[in-house]
Amino acid sequence: MPMKIENGPFWKRVEENLQNDFMRGAVAGMQDRGYVRRLGVIEELGHWEEWRSLAEQIRKHTLENLDYYLMQLSENVAKRGGHVFFAQTAEEANDYIRRIALEKQAKKIVKSKSMVTEEINLNPVLEAIGCQVVETDLGEYILQIDDHDPPSHIVGPALHKNKEQIRDVFRRKLGYTKSSDPVELARHAREMLRRDYLTADIGITGCNFAIAESGSITLVTNEGNADLVTALPKTQITVMGMERIVPTFEEMEVLVSMLTRSAVGQKLTSYITVLTGPRDEGDADGPEEFHLVIVDNGRSSILGTEFQPILQCIRCAACVNVCPVYRHIGGHSYGSIYSGPIGAVLSPLLGGYDDYKELPYASSLCAACTEACPVKIPLHELLIKHRQIIVEREGKAPVAEKLAMKAFRLGTASSSLYRFGTKFAPSAFAPFVEDGRVTKGPGPLKAWTESREFPAPSKERFRDWFQTRQKGGNPS
Amino acid sequence: MTRGTIQNRDAFLQTIAERLGRAPRLSGVSRPQWDCAPQWTVFAGYSQDDLLNVLQKQCGLIHTDYIETTSAELAGALRRQVAAYGGGPVIVPDDPRFAEYGLSALLQDEWPAEQTAVHTWNPALGRQNIDAAEQANVGIAFSDITLAESGTVVLFSRNEQGRAIHFLPKTYIAIVPKSTVVPRMTQAAAAIHEQIEKGGLVPSCINFITGPSNSADIEMNLVVGVHGPMKAAYIVVTDR
Ligand code: SF4
């Protein structure tokens, strides 16, 4: 799957997703439960602002000295007998990996979750030379067997599917005969995938953090799939975005502590695995050959610009999980494998404004994302920078986008307001509401309400707004 | 060890340096003193007993059975836990601690006599170890470092202790000497970093394992036991 998800124009995607009640319920449930869990572990840890400052400092220092740390990393990987390939583009990375697959005459390849291999669209390249590519993360496995349904969340890719849908896919594709009980479904996947691990020729992984001082890579999972992907096949290929690196084990530890808390509200996930080179001489498992592919694919053009902080990202999805806009429109609306606030900032940078110019407007600028980010990326400020650039390019912000900005801002003017949830917003607007319509709005709404009625914020206010917009014609 | 290859590095790093608006930095950078170190304040001043309490509580959250015993009672405790998980086959690393902790009789005589097969990881047997791990009902290993905060056992791979022991068996038991318990991952990372500074080589695989395998990918329902073990237990040896 490439970074871009081909599913029609932005506004149409949003409209379709607003109709998907299961998805919207699932996202809301995930956000609400995730919020409580994340705050719980953060509180238990204590000194969270210090942790954030430390994490930010580590990420900033590493980016400012990225050439040095990549030099050190590659030297140490080579010393341990691993091979390093620096790929400027997606094509270079894919070509290299394809060459290895051909050389090994690989028939089957098992993969653990990796956003960057999605971004460079690796799977079709390997399938074209006759390899069977098997995704082993349960969420990704479900999407893969469902004819490559796109992921809707960077941590929980199959969040938009319910268990009945998953059961039906398993029945259609895997001859599954049992119920929609998640335990039975997961056990079935376990059995199917066991065979794949044991017979695969190559294992491919992503990389949460590379460690420069030792030439190691760190993998963070709950399922243990990355461990089987790297313990059993003879060849291991790890693909990393060039910024996913830390100086030493000590910084890795700090960032892993931030990642697992921010992503899933856990102190640590079940499996954190640090791998260095191929198997040691005399080992009976682990790969005989190890390749590290370090991918630029547009990242270096972000360095040295005002957008450089986005490269601090550790892909925890905390920003996604607190985003009121993501809550309503879901991951698929973003048209990119990177959704939510991180996606709205990153997708235009990696994929260009032509495809992604609407994304920076899919935000209420409420700053909840910035507050949640464990490495202190000023996400909402970067969204504003994008908007400024888009306005400059296009001469003006398209009307629809102006409206979007106002609409998304409604009731979410500050993150503290959002924190009390959607219930709080309606009462704040009460004085302006007649028959469920805002007639004269405060602040940013004024210009808008002067020319037409605006739907009052309600639990479904976002959806109402879209319906109203629809009646008023297509703005795109 | 034959050195691996490095391709396309110069141009790649040159681009980065250009974007950063300076000459390439290929050496001479040192880690700054970070402004703060909150990680060292967690459970600072806790005694070993305090840490065990933390570990025990955390095990409740990570779906892991927690058992305390002494080295004299360990063989019995291990035998009961393996029985509770449905018996053999069992797979273990070739680790001198099994003998030191009085488990040789159990592994070599008692279990085999009652038809509980025991496979001891033997690098000379190559792939057969993986088959044995795949068939095993229980994998057993000693924790090298134990993290109280998260309930994590840390395991260093070596010729005699393959990676598959921790992942392929249906259930998993870690033996945790009390002396291996530290507050959190910070202490483990610092110890490993210190070894590297002294010129030591890290093992090819370091596992930080926290309870059984799980997933929340289906409607965010927690399913315990996906690709790795479906149950896990820590047997803490309080006098070691
Ligand atoms: S931008 Fe921050 S909050 Fe969002 S995924 Fe990246 S690190 Fe996490």
XYZ file of C-alpha atoms and ligand atoms in Angstrom:
724
model
C 0.000 0.000 0.000
C 1.507 3.363 -0.938
C 1.323 6.301 1.430
C -1.571 7.703 -0.564
C -4.874 5.917 -0.177
C -6.881 6.316 -3.369
C -10.435 6.858 -2.272
C -11.789 9.975 -3.896
C -11.607 13.666 -3.053
C -11.213 14.811 0.538
C -14.730 16.119 1.104
C -16.286 13.011 -0.355
C -14.163 10.794 1.892
C -15.187 12.828 4.919
C -18.833 12.556 4.006
C -18.653 8.822 3.509
C -16.866 8.277 6.765
C -19.360 10.357 8.697
C -21.959 7.793 7.593
C -19.919 4.920 8.983
C -21.450 4.605 12.425
C -19.440 1.601 13.514
C -16.179 3.281 12.658
C -17.197 6.466 14.440
C -18.290 4.584 17.529
C -15.070 2.573 17.538
C -12.920 5.669 17.215
C -14.808 7.487 19.951
C -14.540 4.469 22.259
C -10.841 4.107 21.532
C -10.271 7.801 22.228
C -12.237 7.830 25.462
C -10.710 4.687 26.910
C -7.270 5.518 25.589
C -7.441 8.967 27.138
C -8.148 7.598 30.589
C -5.464 4.919 30.321
C -2.840 7.294 29.036
C -3.513 9.861 31.749
C -3.438 7.080 34.336
C 0.054 5.883 33.455
C 1.335 9.415 33.015
C 0.107 10.374 36.453
C 1.569 7.255 37.997
C 4.929 8.012 36.421
C 5.028 11.588 37.683
C 7.114 14.549 36.426
C 5.538 14.188 32.982
C 6.577 17.646 31.809
C 10.185 16.843 32.689
C 9.912 13.597 30.745
C 8.555 15.492 27.763
C 11.352 18.050 27.910
C 13.937 15.308 28.124
C 12.413 13.418 25.206
C 12.237 16.587 23.146
C 15.836 17.434 23.929
C 16.990 13.966 22.919
C 15.093 14.076 19.630
C 16.289 17.589 18.793
C 19.930 16.783 19.522
C 19.762 13.625 17.439
C 18.220 15.420 14.462
C 20.744 18.252 14.643
C 23.517 15.670 14.484
C 21.753 13.141 12.315
C 24.661 12.606 9.919
C 26.954 11.827 12.848
C 24.605 9.323 14.436
C 23.815 7.601 11.133
C 27.551 7.327 10.518
C 28.056 5.740 13.926
C 25.075 3.445 13.483
C 26.170 2.176 10.090
C 29.750 1.592 11.262
C 28.527 -0.443 14.206
C 26.091 -2.484 12.113
C 28.874 -3.312 9.656
C 31.249 -4.229 12.491
C 28.713 -6.783 13.638
C 28.501 -8.247 10.165
C 25.271 -6.523 9.098
C 24.817 -4.770 5.754
C 23.645 -1.181 5.532
C 21.967 0.361 2.520
C 21.214 4.081 2.441
C 18.222 4.719 0.172
C 17.539 8.240 -0.955
C 14.222 7.270 -2.549
C 11.503 4.668 -2.188
C 12.621 3.115 -5.495
C 16.190 2.661 -4.286
C 14.981 0.983 -1.113
C 12.586 -1.285 -2.982
C 15.201 -2.211 -5.608
C 17.676 -3.219 -2.944
C 15.171 -5.351 -1.080
C 13.968 -6.926 -4.310
C 17.573 -7.819 -5.207
C 17.991 -9.602 -1.880
C 14.727 -11.488 -2.328
C 15.829 -12.605 -5.798
C 19.263 -13.583 -4.589
C 17.748 -15.690 -1.808
C 15.144 -17.110 -4.180
C 12.613 -16.187 -1.545
C 9.139 -17.666 -1.856
C 7.665 -16.476 1.393
C 8.324 -13.297 3.340
C 6.901 -12.542 6.787
C 6.633 -8.945 7.925
C 6.030 -7.239 11.230
C 4.297 -3.872 11.319
C 6.186 -1.141 9.549
C 4.779 2.200 8.431
C 7.811 2.995 6.322
C 7.440 -0.129 4.164
C 3.837 0.956 3.570
C 5.085 4.409 2.705
C 7.519 3.095 0.092
C 4.924 0.550 -1.125
C 7.237 -2.407 -0.784
C 4.796 -5.328 -0.840
C 3.701 -5.082 -4.501
C 7.353 -4.933 -5.544
C 8.004 -8.260 -3.838
C 4.747 -9.785 -5.012
C 5.659 -8.876 -8.587
C 8.654 -11.206 -8.393
C 6.515 -14.043 -7.085
C 7.015 -13.709 -3.340
C 4.161 -14.313 -0.963
C 4.260 -11.453 1.546
C 2.519 -12.080 4.860
C 1.756 -9.286 7.337
C 1.895 -10.753 10.845
C 0.613 -7.934 13.068
C -2.950 -9.067 13.742
C -4.483 -5.766 12.624
C -2.421 -5.664 9.444
C -3.084 -9.325 8.762
C -6.831 -8.666 8.875
C -6.491 -5.754 6.452
C -4.222 -7.709 4.136
C -6.551 -10.672 3.762
C -9.472 -8.292 3.262
C -8.099 -7.355 -0.163
C -5.697 -4.762 1.245
C -8.167 -2.586 3.080
C -6.221 0.577 4.028
C -5.162 1.178 7.648
C -7.109 3.845 9.542
C -4.811 4.403 12.520
C -1.021 4.305 12.817
C -1.075 2.049 15.887
C -4.364 0.144 15.500
C -4.667 -0.217 11.710
C -7.923 -2.237 11.733
C -9.709 -0.008 14.210
C -12.505 0.693 11.712
C -13.590 -2.943 11.417
C -15.928 -4.740 13.791
C -15.567 -8.357 14.807
C -18.423 -9.552 12.612
C -16.741 -8.027 9.582
C -13.498 -9.692 10.592
C -15.252 -13.042 11.059
C -16.769 -12.730 7.590
C -13.396 -11.965 6.039
C -11.866 -14.957 7.837
C -14.710 -17.151 6.548
C -14.337 -15.956 2.989
C -10.572 -16.084 2.833
C -9.354 -18.574 5.405
C -12.092 -21.196 5.622
C -12.798 -20.075 9.178
C -15.835 -21.725 10.769
C -15.979 -20.342 14.294
C -17.622 -17.306 15.918
C -16.862 -13.597 15.993
C -15.359 -13.909 19.478
C -12.057 -11.975 19.321
C -10.268 -14.769 21.177
C -11.329 -17.381 18.616
C -10.450 -15.053 15.771
C -7.023 -14.346 17.234
C -6.343 -18.037 17.851
C -7.154 -18.793 14.254
C -4.742 -16.126 13.062
C -2.145 -17.576 15.436
C -2.452 -21.001 13.843
C -2.378 -19.688 10.293
C 0.645 -17.510 10.934
C 2.674 -20.072 12.861
C 3.218 -22.017 9.671
C 4.263 -18.879 7.874
C 6.919 -17.962 10.424
C 8.387 -21.440 10.291
C 8.567 -21.624 6.513
C 9.454 -18.035 5.563
C 12.735 -17.292 3.783
C 12.951 -13.646 4.781
C 11.666 -11.585 7.708
C 11.079 -7.865 7.213
C 10.603 -5.426 10.098
C 10.327 -1.724 10.714
C 12.330 -0.038 13.427
C 11.093 1.924 16.408
C 14.523 3.145 17.454
C 17.970 2.406 16.104
C 20.751 2.737 18.679
C 23.856 4.400 17.252
C 26.348 3.325 19.943
C 25.847 -0.386 19.287
C 24.310 -0.623 15.806
C 21.155 -2.125 17.285
C 17.521 -1.814 16.319
C 14.639 -1.766 18.794
C 11.234 -3.291 18.058
C 8.200 -2.592 20.234
C 5.183 -4.922 20.030
C 2.544 -6.572 22.165
C 1.937 -9.639 20.039
C 5.469 -10.972 19.775
C 5.203 -11.186 16.002
C 8.346 -9.145 15.403
C 10.267 -11.659 17.496
C 9.175 -14.607 15.407
C 9.777 -12.636 12.205
C 13.375 -12.043 13.307
C 14.134 -15.330 15.121
C 13.166 -17.837 12.439
C 13.854 -16.823 8.804
C 17.457 -16.998 7.544
C 17.500 -13.419 6.331
C 16.323 -10.324 8.159
C 15.734 -6.983 6.484
C 14.932 -3.988 8.664
C 13.662 -0.824 7.049
C 13.880 2.429 9.006
C 13.050 6.047 8.361
C 16.382 7.843 8.690
C 15.251 9.860 11.723
C 14.331 6.863 13.887
C 17.583 6.824 15.789
C 18.933 7.608 19.277
C 22.516 7.963 20.553
C 22.618 5.209 23.196
C 20.614 2.602 25.103
C 19.870 5.252 27.721
C 17.985 7.482 25.289
C 16.270 4.466 23.756
C 14.964 3.643 27.211
C 13.535 7.129 27.760
C 11.797 7.170 24.401
C 10.430 3.649 24.743
C 8.973 4.671 28.124
C 7.283 7.625 26.399
C 6.157 5.592 23.401
C 4.430 2.761 25.235
C 2.678 5.115 27.647
C 1.567 7.517 24.949
C 0.540 4.873 22.424
C -1.292 2.310 24.509
C -1.174 3.452 28.126
C 1.196 0.637 29.086
C 4.367 0.950 31.133
C 6.073 -1.264 28.593
C 4.530 -3.380 25.865
C 4.861 -7.160 26.143
C 7.876 -7.356 23.880
C 10.664 -4.852 23.485
C 13.436 -6.421 21.514
C 16.892 -5.049 20.815
C 18.629 -6.787 17.923
C 22.232 -6.307 16.901
C 23.526 -7.646 13.592
C 22.812 -11.210 12.471
C 22.868 -14.137 14.917
C 26.075 -14.494 16.924
C 28.467 -17.154 15.770
C 27.331 -20.473 17.196
C 23.698 -19.381 17.733
C 21.034 -21.820 16.571
C 18.389 -19.221 15.769
C 18.200 -15.626 14.615
C 19.007 -14.562 11.042
C 22.214 -15.616 9.303
C 22.149 -12.390 7.358
C 21.005 -8.933 8.432
C 20.318 -5.924 6.230
C 19.439 -2.459 7.455
C 17.813 -0.178 4.878
C 17.833 3.479 5.936
C 15.246 5.483 4.018
C 15.174 9.208 3.264
C 12.198 9.415 0.840
C 11.615 13.128 1.352
C 12.673 13.408 4.976
C 15.873 15.323 4.295
C 13.891 18.092 2.594
C 12.133 18.655 5.907
C 15.454 19.125 7.727
C 16.533 22.705 8.108
C 12.994 24.003 7.502
C 10.402 25.251 9.935
C 8.886 21.759 9.758
C 11.969 20.020 11.169
C 10.255 19.276 14.515
C 7.917 16.800 12.806
C 10.930 14.493 12.444
C 10.995 14.217 16.240
C 7.893 12.029 15.924
C 8.017 8.595 17.550
C 4.712 7.427 15.937
C 2.818 6.942 19.177
C -0.514 8.273 17.838
C -1.286 10.160 21.063
C -2.104 13.166 18.875
C -4.492 11.049 16.823
C -6.158 9.697 19.922
C -7.046 13.140 21.280
C -7.983 14.792 17.982
C -11.647 15.880 17.844
C -11.563 16.006 14.052
C -10.135 12.482 13.714
C -12.825 11.394 16.157
C -15.507 12.425 13.708
C -14.020 11.710 10.314
C -11.853 8.651 11.057
C -8.524 7.677 9.549
C -9.582 6.936 5.993
C -10.723 10.521 5.412
C -7.112 11.642 5.465
C -6.312 9.725 2.290
C -2.909 8.763 3.669
C -1.522 5.961 5.786
C -0.540 8.755 8.179
C -3.786 10.106 9.636
C -4.743 12.458 12.454
C -2.635 15.498 13.338
C 0.672 13.757 12.597
C -0.733 12.773 9.209
C -2.065 16.261 8.523
C 1.436 17.669 9.065
C 3.523 14.861 7.563
C 1.499 13.765 4.518
C 1.767 17.105 2.672
C 5.514 17.149 3.379
C 6.163 13.635 2.083
C 3.409 13.482 -0.534
C 3.086 17.099 -1.679
C 0.407 19.752 -1.386
C -1.370 18.727 -4.571
C -2.658 15.584 -2.945
C -2.880 16.768 0.618
C -3.686 20.478 0.664
C -6.957 19.941 2.548
C -5.380 18.041 5.446
C -3.953 21.045 7.303
C -7.539 22.317 7.432
C -8.823 19.082 8.967
C -8.043 20.476 12.363
C -9.736 22.726 14.851
C -6.352 24.101 15.948
C -7.459 23.284 19.474
C -3.896 22.238 20.359
C -4.946 19.032 22.099
C -2.446 17.243 19.836
C 0.410 19.526 20.804
C -0.387 19.023 24.469
C -0.483 15.243 24.107
C 2.693 14.875 22.058
C 5.382 13.201 24.193
C 8.212 14.808 22.214
C 6.635 18.271 22.191
C 6.084 18.738 18.487
C 4.093 21.971 18.067
C 1.624 20.205 15.785
C -1.024 22.894 15.567
C 1.579 25.536 14.817
C 2.918 23.399 11.993
C -0.624 23.080 10.650
C -0.897 26.865 10.621
C 2.429 27.078 8.741
C 1.056 24.678 6.161
C -2.018 26.831 5.765
C 0.085 29.927 5.256
C 2.060 28.174 2.533
C -1.073 26.844 0.878
C -2.651 30.289 0.872
C 0.482 31.706 -0.691
C 0.559 29.025 -3.356
C -3.103 29.174 -4.231
C -3.428 32.915 -3.840
C -6.180 32.378 -1.308
C -7.623 29.717 0.900
C -10.492 28.138 -0.982
C -13.790 29.151 0.554
C -14.545 25.628 1.619
C -11.381 25.518 3.620
C -12.169 28.740 5.417
C -15.471 27.253 6.371
C -13.826 24.086 7.494
C -11.509 25.994 9.725
C -14.396 27.757 11.376
C -16.472 24.660 11.649
C -13.724 22.568 13.183
C -12.952 25.300 15.638
C -16.490 25.286 16.903
C -16.649 24.244 20.527
C -13.051 23.181 20.516
C -11.400 26.565 20.748
C -9.076 25.304 23.424
C -7.920 21.909 24.422
C -9.229 22.367 27.942
C -12.658 22.835 26.484
C -12.227 19.666 24.491
C -11.134 17.873 27.579
C -14.568 18.277 29.076
C -15.831 16.714 25.933
C -18.476 17.563 23.467
C -21.078 17.861 26.179
C -19.652 21.099 27.415
C -19.700 22.931 24.125
C -23.452 23.209 23.588
C -24.019 25.050 26.838
C -21.264 27.499 25.972
C -23.180 28.310 22.849
C -26.596 28.301 24.457
C -27.127 32.067 24.371
C -26.713 32.101 20.616
C -28.926 29.196 19.782
C -32.454 29.413 18.431
C -34.219 26.251 17.299
C -30.948 24.364 17.312
C -29.254 26.890 15.037
C -26.588 29.363 15.936
C -27.873 32.736 14.840
C -25.241 35.125 16.036
C -21.982 33.545 16.913
C -19.091 34.792 19.004
C -15.610 35.559 17.705
C -14.580 33.577 14.706
C -18.143 32.574 13.925
C -19.354 36.070 13.406
C -18.650 36.473 9.726
C -20.059 33.115 9.010
C -23.274 33.497 11.008
C -23.909 36.863 9.484
C -24.379 35.295 6.099
C -26.109 32.087 7.041
C -27.285 30.026 9.939
C -24.811 27.708 11.514
C -25.752 24.366 13.094
C -25.514 24.461 16.858
C -22.808 22.351 18.407
C -24.264 19.149 19.682
C -22.961 15.690 20.246
C -23.174 15.309 16.481
C -22.299 18.837 15.603
C -19.643 17.971 13.111
C -21.971 15.736 11.191
C -24.699 18.370 11.284
C -22.297 20.840 9.867
C -21.510 18.557 6.982
C -25.172 17.975 6.265
C -25.806 21.686 6.244
C -22.837 22.173 4.011
C -24.132 19.530 1.692
C -27.456 21.315 1.327
C -25.573 24.475 0.560
C -23.758 22.865 -2.358
C -20.391 21.333 -2.909
C -17.614 23.683 -1.879
C -14.741 21.775 -3.435
C 33.222 -11.682 12.181
C 33.309 -10.497 8.562
C 32.539 -6.831 8.248
C 29.278 -6.043 6.462
C 28.885 -3.706 3.511
C 27.762 -0.083 3.580
C 26.297 1.402 0.401
C 25.477 4.988 -0.668
C 26.436 6.477 2.644
C 28.510 9.466 1.594
C 25.941 11.099 -0.662
C 23.171 10.380 1.804
C 24.944 12.003 4.730
C 26.124 14.867 2.531
C 22.503 15.684 1.695
C 21.621 15.739 5.368
C 24.501 18.065 6.199
C 23.540 20.394 3.338
C 19.967 20.554 4.515
C 21.136 21.327 7.997
C 23.222 24.115 6.473
C 26.636 23.047 7.704
C 29.597 20.815 6.905
C 29.107 17.081 7.448
C 29.658 15.969 11.024
C 31.036 12.476 10.933
C 32.896 12.435 14.212
C 33.438 14.369 17.388
C 29.843 14.745 18.546
C 29.217 13.859 22.135
C 25.999 13.358 23.939
C 25.152 16.495 25.915
C 24.313 16.444 29.576
C 20.511 16.396 29.393
C 18.717 19.086 31.379
C 16.826 16.660 33.562
C 16.736 12.988 34.441
C 13.260 12.126 35.742
C 13.818 8.441 34.987
C 16.220 8.126 37.911
C 13.670 9.394 40.429
C 11.258 6.487 39.935
C 11.314 4.252 43.031
C 14.540 5.905 44.165
C 15.468 4.643 47.628
C 13.237 1.573 47.409
C 14.526 -1.532 49.150
C 14.597 -4.871 47.399
C 11.448 -5.829 49.322
C 9.676 -2.635 48.256
C 10.555 -3.442 44.657
C 9.158 -6.950 44.979
C 5.866 -5.438 46.113
C 5.842 -3.237 43.043
C 6.607 -6.226 40.848
C 3.874 -8.322 42.383
C 1.243 -5.620 41.876
C 2.305 -5.061 38.309
C 2.008 -8.769 37.542
C -1.707 -8.458 38.283
C -1.993 -5.856 35.531
C -0.054 -7.816 32.935
C -1.924 -11.119 33.300
C 1.083 -12.851 34.789
C 1.054 -15.393 37.608
C 3.327 -14.317 40.428
C 4.826 -16.914 42.769
C 7.328 -16.351 45.574
C 9.511 -19.176 46.778
C 12.972 -19.931 48.169
C 15.771 -21.785 46.443
C 15.051 -24.832 48.635
C 11.421 -24.858 47.478
C 12.037 -23.829 43.874
C 11.942 -27.299 42.343
C 8.542 -27.953 43.884
C 7.183 -24.557 42.841
C 8.399 -25.045 39.287
C 6.962 -28.523 39.088
C 3.558 -27.251 40.287
C 3.547 -24.334 37.855
C 4.409 -26.560 34.890
C 1.623 -28.928 35.944
C -0.775 -25.987 36.231
C 0.084 -25.052 32.641
C -0.698 -28.584 31.462
C 2.680 -30.297 31.795
C 5.361 -30.907 29.160
C 7.035 -30.908 26.792
C 9.375 -28.397 28.413
C 12.217 -26.471 26.788
C 15.050 -24.819 28.719
C 18.315 -23.084 27.873
C 21.583 -24.767 28.765
C 22.095 -22.539 31.791
C 24.342 -23.383 34.777
C 21.833 -21.681 37.059
C 19.503 -24.686 36.758
C 22.128 -26.738 38.600
C 23.019 -23.919 41.001
C 19.363 -23.568 41.975
C 18.967 -27.302 42.600
C 16.889 -28.071 39.524
C 19.097 -30.718 37.915
C 17.230 -33.658 39.410
C 13.893 -32.273 38.249
C 15.130 -31.651 34.709
C 17.224 -34.763 34.244
C 15.431 -37.435 36.267
C 12.066 -36.592 37.715
C 10.345 -35.050 34.712
C 11.679 -37.573 32.187
C 10.641 -40.412 34.522
C 7.069 -39.170 34.488
C 7.047 -38.723 30.687
C 7.478 -34.959 30.810
C 9.885 -34.453 27.920
C 12.628 -31.885 28.528
C 14.618 -30.381 25.679
C 17.744 -28.487 26.622
C 18.770 -25.944 23.972
C 21.888 -27.252 22.270
C 23.422 -25.138 19.505
C 24.998 -28.238 17.953
C 21.508 -29.493 17.139
C 20.728 -26.436 15.000
C 17.197 -26.292 13.663
C 16.042 -29.164 15.911
C 15.977 -26.666 18.768
C 13.356 -24.637 16.942
C 11.233 -27.718 16.314
C 11.471 -28.579 20.001
C 10.476 -25.042 20.978
C 7.533 -25.211 18.593
C 6.323 -28.398 20.185
C 6.978 -27.290 23.744
C 4.116 -26.538 26.069
C 6.320 -24.604 28.488
C 9.476 -22.538 27.984
C 11.502 -21.814 31.122
C 14.368 -19.347 31.543
C 16.174 -17.298 34.181
C 15.660 -13.551 34.152
C 18.988 -11.719 33.790
C 17.544 -8.385 34.959
C 14.005 -7.827 36.247
C 12.169 -4.505 36.028
C 9.781 -3.930 38.930
C 7.852 -0.997 37.483
C 6.700 -2.727 34.316
C 6.950 -6.366 35.440
C 9.556 -7.147 32.821
C 12.149 -9.896 32.573
C 15.264 -9.111 30.547
C 16.990 -11.951 28.715
C 20.275 -11.915 26.855
C 20.609 -14.374 23.995
C 23.656 -16.651 23.849
C 24.598 -19.842 22.066
C 23.035 -21.908 24.835
C 19.896 -19.775 25.083
C 18.109 -19.341 21.785
C 15.471 -16.710 21.159
C 12.714 -19.182 20.282
C 12.533 -20.472 23.883
C 10.687 -17.305 24.862
C 8.309 -17.178 21.902
C 7.311 -20.527 20.455
C 6.118 -22.507 23.505
C 2.455 -22.193 24.464
C 3.279 -20.932 27.961
C 6.290 -19.338 29.595
C 7.848 -19.367 33.059
C 10.617 -16.993 34.112
C 12.637 -17.746 37.224
C 13.410 -14.411 38.895
C 16.213 -14.260 41.485
C 15.278 -11.447 43.844
C 18.728 -9.885 43.394
C 17.989 -9.259 39.703
C 15.114 -6.874 40.472
C 15.791 -3.188 39.706
C 13.351 -0.255 39.701
C 12.825 0.116 35.958
C 14.253 -0.106 32.451
C 16.534 2.838 33.243
C 18.866 0.678 35.341
C 19.009 -2.069 32.700
C 19.741 0.411 29.909
C 22.469 2.079 31.974
C 24.108 -1.268 32.719
C 24.122 -2.238 29.050
C 25.407 1.194 28.048
C 28.238 0.887 30.549
C 29.285 -2.446 29.056
C 29.343 -0.913 25.576
C 31.451 2.020 26.815
C 33.947 -0.501 28.162
C 34.174 -2.078 24.726
C 31.838 -4.985 25.391
C 29.655 -6.433 22.661
C 25.917 -6.601 23.216
C 24.394 -10.017 22.492
C 22.631 -10.286 19.140
C 19.270 -10.303 20.892
C 18.107 -8.683 24.121
C 14.484 -9.379 25.037
C 12.468 -7.244 27.427
C 9.461 -9.471 28.068
C 6.436 -8.234 29.980
C 3.867 -10.964 30.522
C 2.212 -13.046 27.822
C 1.692 -12.018 24.222
C -1.456 -9.969 23.585
C -3.313 -7.860 21.066
C -6.125 -5.328 21.073
C -6.498 -5.230 17.311
C -10.037 -6.648 17.218
C -12.483 -4.002 18.455
C -9.917 -3.061 21.047
C -10.720 -6.189 23.029
C -7.650 -7.447 24.784
C -6.829 -10.942 23.616
C -4.092 -12.573 25.646
C -1.931 -14.987 23.666
C -1.550 -14.087 20.019
C 1.753 -15.060 18.436
C 3.810 -15.747 21.518
C 2.983 -17.539 24.791
C -0.623 -17.488 25.945
C 0.180 -17.623 29.653
C 3.150 -16.450 31.686
C 4.374 -16.880 35.257
C 7.247 -15.399 37.243
C 8.669 -17.518 40.047
C 10.597 -15.188 42.336
C 13.375 -16.790 44.365
C 13.541 -14.655 47.478
C 16.884 -15.844 48.890
C 18.987 -15.435 45.737
S 3.336 13.782 16.458
Fe 3.762 13.426 18.642
S 1.837 12.625 19.441
Fe 1.690 12.457 17.209
S 2.426 10.404 16.723
Fe 4.199 11.736 16.596
S 5.133 11.670 18.612
Fe 3.073 10.849 18.844
